[in-house]
Short mmCIF file of C-alpha atoms and ligand atoms in Angstrom, two decimals:
data_model
loop_
_atom_site.label_atom_id
_atom_site.label_comp_id
_atom_site.label_asym_id
_atom_site.label_seq_id
_atom_site.Cartn_x
_atom_site.Cartn_y
_atom_site.Cartn_z
CA MET Z 1 23.43 1.17 -15.97
CA ASP Z 2 26.42 -0.40 -14.25
CA ARG Z 3 25.07 -0.08 -10.68
CA THR Z 4 24.38 -3.02 -8.40
CA ALA Z 5 21.59 -2.95 -5.82
CA LEU Z 6 21.21 -5.45 -2.99
CA VAL Z 7 17.74 -5.81 -1.49
CA THR Z 8 17.35 -8.01 1.59
CA GLY Z 9 14.13 -9.97 1.98
CA ALA Z 10 13.24 -9.85 -1.71
CA SER Z 11 11.02 -12.97 -1.70
CA SER Z 12 7.84 -11.09 -0.79
CA GLY Z 13 6.15 -7.77 -0.06
CA ILE Z 14 8.15 -4.54 -0.03
CA GLY Z 15 11.49 -6.21 -0.83
CA LYS Z 16 10.16 -8.04 -3.86
CA ALA Z 17 8.43 -4.88 -5.16
CA THR Z 18 11.60 -2.83 -4.58
CA ALA Z 19 13.78 -5.39 -6.37
CA ALA Z 20 11.37 -5.33 -9.36
CA ALA Z 21 11.31 -1.50 -9.40
CA LEU Z 22 15.12 -1.36 -9.39
CA VAL Z 23 15.34 -3.90 -12.23
CA ALA Z 24 12.94 -1.67 -14.20
CA ARG Z 25 15.28 1.32 -13.49
CA GLY Z 26 18.19 -0.61 -15.03
CA TYR Z 27 20.06 -1.74 -11.91
CA ARG Z 28 21.66 -5.14 -11.61
CA VAL Z 29 19.67 -6.42 -8.63
CA ILE Z 30 20.62 -9.03 -6.05
CA GLY Z 31 17.82 -10.11 -3.74
CA THR Z 32 17.95 -12.34 -0.67
CA SER Z 33 15.89 -15.02 1.02
CA ARG Z 34 16.68 -17.47 3.81
CA ARG Z 35 15.88 -20.27 1.36
CA PRO Z 36 16.33 -19.02 -2.22
CA GLU Z 37 16.42 -22.62 -3.55
CA SER Z 38 12.87 -23.32 -2.35
CA LEU Z 39 11.17 -20.16 -3.69
CA THR Z 40 8.25 -20.56 -6.07
CA ALA Z 41 8.15 -18.66 -9.38
CA GLY Z 42 5.68 -16.20 -7.76
CA GLN Z 43 8.20 -15.37 -5.03
CA ARG Z 44 10.90 -14.36 -7.52
CA ALA Z 45 10.87 -10.96 -9.20
CA ASP Z 46 11.99 -11.21 -12.86
CA GLY Z 47 15.63 -10.38 -13.44
CA VAL Z 48 16.64 -10.59 -9.76
CA GLU Z 49 19.54 -12.83 -8.77
CA MET Z 50 18.65 -14.45 -5.43
CA LEU Z 51 21.28 -15.24 -2.79
CA PRO Z 52 20.87 -16.76 0.68
CA LEU Z 53 20.76 -14.55 3.79
CA ASP Z 54 19.69 -15.31 7.32
CA LEU Z 55 20.07 -12.14 9.38
CA GLY Z 56 20.08 -14.25 12.52
CA ASP Z 57 23.40 -15.79 11.48
CA GLU Z 58 26.62 -13.71 11.35
CA ALA Z 59 28.32 -16.23 9.02
CA SER Z 60 25.43 -15.94 6.56
CA ILE Z 61 25.72 -12.12 6.58
CA GLU Z 62 29.47 -12.30 5.90
CA ALA Z 63 29.00 -14.91 3.14
CA LEU Z 64 26.39 -12.69 1.45
CA ALA Z 65 28.68 -9.63 1.54
CA ARG Z 66 31.46 -11.71 -0.08
CA ALA Z 67 29.15 -13.27 -2.70
CA ALA Z 68 27.53 -9.95 -3.66
CA GLY Z 69 30.82 -8.18 -4.48
CA PRO Z 70 30.77 -4.37 -4.86
CA VAL Z 71 27.32 -2.95 -4.09
CA ASP Z 72 26.22 0.63 -4.90
CA VAL Z 73 22.77 0.49 -3.29
CA LEU Z 74 21.84 -1.49 -0.17
CA VAL Z 75 18.19 -1.74 0.87
CA ASN Z 76 17.96 -3.21 4.39
CA ASN Z 77 14.37 -4.38 4.08
CA ALA Z 78 14.13 -7.87 5.63
CA GLY Z 79 12.65 -7.87 9.09
CA GLU Z 80 10.48 -9.54 11.70
CA SER Z 81 7.16 -8.09 12.86
CA GLN Z 82 6.90 -8.95 16.57
CA SER Z 83 4.09 -8.20 19.00
CA GLY Z 84 3.26 -8.92 22.62
CA PRO Z 85 2.63 -7.29 25.98
CA PHE Z 86 5.91 -5.79 27.23
CA GLU Z 87 6.34 -7.94 30.35
CA GLU Z 88 5.49 -11.14 28.43
CA LEU Z 89 8.10 -10.83 25.66
CA PRO Z 90 10.61 -13.71 26.14
CA GLY Z 91 14.28 -12.76 26.29
CA ASP Z 92 15.27 -15.09 23.44
CA ALA Z 93 12.56 -13.59 21.18
CA LEU Z 94 13.83 -10.07 21.99
CA ARG Z 95 17.42 -11.06 21.24
CA ARG Z 96 16.38 -12.62 17.91
CA LEU Z 97 14.34 -9.54 16.97
CA PHE Z 98 17.24 -7.18 17.64
CA GLN Z 99 19.63 -9.45 15.73
CA VAL Z 100 17.31 -9.68 12.69
CA ASN Z 101 15.96 -6.10 12.67
CA VAL Z 102 18.98 -4.14 13.95
CA LEU Z 103 22.34 -5.88 14.44
CA GLY Z 104 22.11 -7.98 11.25
CA PRO Z 105 21.35 -5.02 8.95
CA VAL Z 106 23.98 -2.93 10.76
CA ARG Z 107 26.62 -5.66 10.24
CA LEU Z 108 25.73 -6.03 6.55
CA THR Z 109 25.98 -2.25 6.13
CA GLN Z 110 29.37 -2.19 7.91
CA LEU Z 111 30.63 -4.78 5.44
CA LEU Z 112 29.37 -3.00 2.31
CA VAL Z 113 29.75 0.69 3.11
CA PRO Z 114 33.60 0.84 2.97
CA GLY Z 115 33.45 -0.08 -0.73
CA MET Z 116 30.86 2.66 -1.33
CA ARG Z 117 33.08 5.15 0.52
CA GLU Z 118 36.13 4.17 -1.54
CA ARG Z 119 34.16 4.48 -4.81
CA ARG Z 120 32.68 7.76 -3.48
CA ARG Z 121 29.12 6.83 -4.28
CA GLY Z 122 26.45 4.79 -2.55
CA ARG Z 123 23.02 4.64 -1.00
CA VAL Z 124 21.82 2.73 2.06
CA VAL Z 125 18.09 2.59 2.77
CA MET Z 126 16.85 1.26 6.10
CA VAL Z 127 13.26 0.09 5.94
CA GLY Z 128 11.91 1.24 9.29
CA SER Z 129 8.28 1.61 10.33
CA MET Z 130 5.92 4.49 11.04
CA LEU Z 131 5.38 2.76 14.41
CA ALA Z 132 8.83 4.04 15.38
CA SER Z 133 7.39 7.55 15.02
CA PHE Z 134 3.93 6.65 16.40
CA PRO Z 135 4.64 4.08 19.15
CA LEU Z 136 1.88 1.60 19.94
CA ALA Z 137 0.97 -0.65 22.88
CA TYR Z 138 1.91 -4.34 22.46
CA ARG Z 139 4.46 -3.44 19.77
CA SER Z 140 7.17 -2.11 22.09
CA SER Z 141 9.91 -4.49 20.90
CA TYR Z 142 9.19 -3.85 17.22
CA VAL Z 143 8.93 -0.07 17.80
CA ALA Z 144 12.27 -0.14 19.65
CA SER Z 145 13.98 -2.21 16.92
CA LYS Z 146 12.86 0.13 14.14
CA ALA Z 147 13.77 3.22 16.21
CA ALA Z 148 17.22 1.70 16.79
CA LEU Z 149 17.72 1.05 13.07
CA ARG Z 150 16.72 4.66 12.30
CA GLY Z 151 19.12 5.83 15.02
CA PHE Z 152 22.07 4.06 13.39
CA SER Z 153 21.13 5.60 10.04
CA ASP Z 154 20.66 9.11 11.48
CA GLY Z 155 23.88 8.92 13.44
CA ALA Z 156 26.10 7.53 10.68
CA ARG Z 157 24.54 9.62 7.92
CA HIS Z 158 27.01 12.49 8.03
CA GLU Z 159 30.00 10.24 8.50
CA TYR Z 160 29.39 9.13 4.92
CA SER Z 161 27.71 12.07 3.15
CA PRO Z 162 31.10 13.80 2.52
CA PHE Z 163 32.02 10.69 0.50
CA GLY Z 164 28.85 10.79 -1.63
CA VAL Z 165 27.31 7.93 0.36
CA TRP Z 166 23.87 8.62 1.85
CA LEU Z 167 22.04 6.70 4.55
CA THR Z 168 18.31 7.19 4.79
CA THR Z 169 15.30 5.62 6.53
CA VAL Z 170 11.98 4.92 4.84
CA GLU Z 171 9.10 4.40 7.30
CA PRO Z 172 6.14 2.50 5.84
CA GLY Z 173 2.71 2.69 7.49
CA SER Z 174 0.19 -0.12 6.94
CA ILE Z 175 1.18 -1.92 3.75
CA ASN Z 176 -0.78 -4.79 2.24
CA THR Z 177 1.92 -7.47 1.99
CA GLY Z 178 0.45 -10.36 4.01
CA ILE Z 179 2.98 -9.70 6.81
CA SER Z 180 0.15 -10.23 9.36
CA ALA Z 181 0.28 -13.98 8.70
CA ARG Z 182 4.02 -13.99 9.47
CA ARG Z 183 3.87 -11.78 12.57
CA THR Z 184 5.37 -13.35 15.72
CA LYS Z 185 3.10 -13.05 18.78
CA TYR Z 186 3.91 -13.60 22.43
CA THR Z 187 1.49 -13.59 25.34
CA SER Z 188 0.91 -15.70 28.43
CA GLU Z 189 -2.20 -17.81 29.08
CA ASP Z 190 -3.25 -15.70 32.05
CA SER Z 191 -2.25 -12.34 30.60
CA PRO Z 192 -4.11 -9.37 32.07
CA HIS Z 193 -3.72 -7.77 28.60
CA ARG Z 194 -5.38 -10.60 26.66
CA ALA Z 195 -8.51 -8.77 25.43
CA ASP Z 196 -6.73 -5.53 24.50
CA PHE Z 197 -3.88 -7.43 22.81
CA ALA Z 198 -6.35 -9.43 20.70
CA ARG Z 199 -8.24 -6.25 19.76
CA MET Z 200 -5.01 -4.48 18.75
CA LEU Z 201 -3.90 -7.48 16.64
CA ALA Z 202 -7.25 -7.61 14.82
CA ALA Z 203 -7.00 -3.88 14.05
CA LEU Z 204 -3.40 -4.28 12.91
CA ASP Z 205 -4.40 -7.08 10.52
CA ARG Z 206 -7.38 -5.07 9.23
CA ASN Z 207 -5.21 -1.98 8.65
CA GLU Z 208 -2.63 -4.09 6.81
CA ARG Z 209 -5.30 -5.73 4.59
CA THR Z 210 -6.62 -2.30 3.63
CA GLY Z 211 -3.16 -0.73 3.44
CA VAL Z 212 -1.44 0.62 0.35
CA PRO Z 213 0.34 -1.81 -2.01
CA ALA Z 214 4.05 -2.62 -1.62
CA GLU Z 215 4.72 -0.90 -4.96
CA ARG Z 216 3.99 2.47 -3.28
CA VAL Z 217 6.78 1.85 -0.77
CA ALA Z 218 9.08 0.64 -3.56
CA ALA Z 219 8.48 3.93 -5.42
CA THR Z 220 9.44 5.92 -2.29
CA ILE Z 221 12.57 3.81 -1.82
CA VAL Z 222 13.55 4.47 -5.45
CA THR Z 223 12.97 8.21 -4.89
CA ALA Z 224 15.28 8.11 -1.86
CA ILE Z 225 17.94 6.16 -3.79
CA GLU Z 226 17.90 8.47 -6.80
CA ALA Z 227 17.79 11.81 -4.93
CA SER Z 228 21.07 13.72 -5.19
CA ARG Z 229 20.86 14.49 -1.43
CA PRO Z 230 18.41 11.96 0.03
CA ARG Z 231 16.49 13.13 3.10
CA ALA Z 232 17.13 11.44 6.44
CA HIS Z 233 13.53 10.21 6.60
CA TYR Z 234 10.74 9.32 4.20
CA ALA Z 235 7.33 7.90 5.11
CA VAL Z 236 4.66 6.25 2.98
CA GLY Z 237 1.20 4.77 3.61
CA SER Z 238 -1.25 5.42 6.50
CA ASN Z 239 -1.75 9.03 5.34
CA ALA Z 240 1.90 9.81 6.13
CA ALA Z 241 1.78 13.14 4.25
CA LEU Z 242 -0.95 14.33 6.63
CA VAL Z 243 -0.11 12.67 9.94
CA PHE Z 244 3.57 13.65 10.20
CA PRO Z 245 2.81 17.40 9.91
CA LEU Z 246 -0.11 16.95 12.37
CA ARG Z 247 2.22 15.15 14.79
CA ARG Z 248 4.41 18.26 14.89
CA LEU Z 249 1.41 20.56 15.53
CA LEU Z 250 -0.72 18.58 18.00
CA PRO Z 251 -0.02 17.89 21.69
CA SER Z 252 1.76 14.53 22.07
CA GLY Z 253 -1.01 13.11 24.28
CA LEU Z 254 -3.53 13.63 21.49
CA VAL Z 255 -1.22 11.95 18.97
CA GLU Z 256 -0.83 8.95 21.31
CA LYS Z 257 -4.61 8.75 21.75
CA ALA Z 258 -5.23 8.90 17.99
CA THR Z 259 -2.60 6.20 17.31
CA HIS Z 260 -4.26 3.89 19.82
CA ARG Z 261 -7.79 4.65 18.55
CA ARG Z 262 -6.66 3.63 15.06
CA HIS Z 263 -5.82 0.27 16.61
CA ASP Z 264 -9.10 0.01 18.55
CA LEU Z 265 -7.47 0.77 21.91
CA ARG Z 266 -8.88 3.45 24.20
CA ARG Z 267 -6.18 5.15 26.21
N1 LIG A 301 3.83 -4.59 5.73
C1 LIG A 301 3.76 -3.56 6.57
O1 LIG A 301 2.65 -3.10 6.91
C2 LIG A 301 5.02 -2.90 7.09
C3 LIG A 301 4.88 -1.70 7.79
C4 LIG A 301 6.02 -1.08 8.30
C5 LIG A 301 7.26 -1.65 8.12
N2 LIG A 301 7.38 -2.83 7.45
C6 LIG A 301 8.72 -3.38 7.31
O2 LIG A 301 9.00 -3.59 5.94
C7 LIG A 301 9.88 -4.69 5.78
C8 LIG A 301 9.27 -5.67 4.80
O3 LIG A 301 7.97 -6.01 5.25
P1 LIG A 301 6.95 -6.85 4.35
O4 LIG A 301 5.59 -6.47 4.80
O5 LIG A 301 7.32 -6.76 2.93
O6 LIG A 301 7.26 -8.30 4.96
P2 LIG A 301 7.19 -9.77 4.32
O7 LIG A 301 6.29 -9.79 3.14
O8 LIG A 301 6.89 -10.68 5.46
O9 LIG A 301 8.70 -9.98 3.82
C9 LIG A 301 9.73 -10.11 4.76
C10 LIG A 301 11.00 -10.49 4.01
O10 LIG A 301 12.04 -10.59 4.98
C11 LIG A 301 12.71 -11.86 4.81
N3 LIG A 301 13.11 -12.31 6.14
C12 LIG A 301 12.32 -12.56 7.22
N4 LIG A 301 13.06 -12.96 8.26
C13 LIG A 301 14.36 -12.97 7.85
C14 LIG A 301 15.59 -13.31 8.46
N5 LIG A 301 15.67 -13.75 9.73
N6 LIG A 301 16.73 -13.19 7.72
C15 LIG A 301 16.69 -12.78 6.45
N7 LIG A 301 15.55 -12.46 5.79
C16 LIG A 301 14.39 -12.56 6.49
C17 LIG A 301 11.69 -12.79 4.15
O11 LIG A 301 12.39 -13.69 3.32
P3 LIG A 301 12.42 -15.30 3.48
O12 LIG A 301 11.24 -15.69 4.32
O13 LIG A 301 12.33 -15.78 2.05
O14 LIG A 301 13.73 -15.56 4.12
C18 LIG A 301 10.88 -11.82 3.29
O15 LIG A 301 11.45 -11.69 2.01
C19 LIG A 301 10.09 -5.28 7.18
O16 LIG A 301 11.29 -4.78 7.71
C20 LIG A 301 8.90 -4.75 7.96
O17 LIG A 301 9.16 -4.65 9.34
C21 LIG A 301 6.29 -3.48 6.93
#
């Protein structure tokens, strides 16, 4: 196959599994890491060419787009998992989150999608989160960032579909990647939310540890990439096939209650 796929955040978890799955499907795969030179052998998927990318840095995004050359498939996977009570989230942490999870991937897509449009073929997958569809207390910034990313994809989707270029969002549920150890957490010493926030974090970590493997998400991403008319949204993990239909049938208050119960919060 003569197609090139670019997967951001390919040094661990979903990105690494997706890069490996695309290599197995015959793509030439470029993966990214903030520090590709310092990755261990275990952090590199076989057959993946690793390039530097820091989504917090516009110059790094532009350098990656230049270094990658023509790309047929872009998987915007890299992201930060942030948590904290709404009123305690520092402004600089919010700005970084929206740069890394939203504006960075959007800029990279803006740089690569014109080539796809000119070649009249391409796929862009945004890795969102089921939390964007099932919002949760103490995750408001993360929920908002993933909803914003999905919004860009949904909005731009039919600007590009006439050119054979499809944008799609894959929403993972709880996936066992070790992301809990890398989650950023913000709370104040005297927070009135301290006990609930700690309980929610413990449940989040437990759900991640018992979540489905990253390879399941990679398989869904490959399905979206290889569909002739990819759907706007896919979801995987956390019983997605059951809970999305239920969400449409049940009253929203009940869905909110069930989401919070799953994270040991009574609302
Ligand atoms: N795991 C879950 O339960 C879950 C659920 C829903 C959604 N997701 C989403 O799925 C995606 C992947 O999650 P994961 O669990 O596989 O996470 P992970 O194992 O922590 O991997 C995150 C990847 O993103 C890269 N990265 C982090 N910050 C970056 C930055 N500022 N600039 C460029 N690259 C950066 C990391 O690379 P380096 O550190 O090498 O730079 C790493 O390869 C994320 O967008 C996450 O929000 C995960």
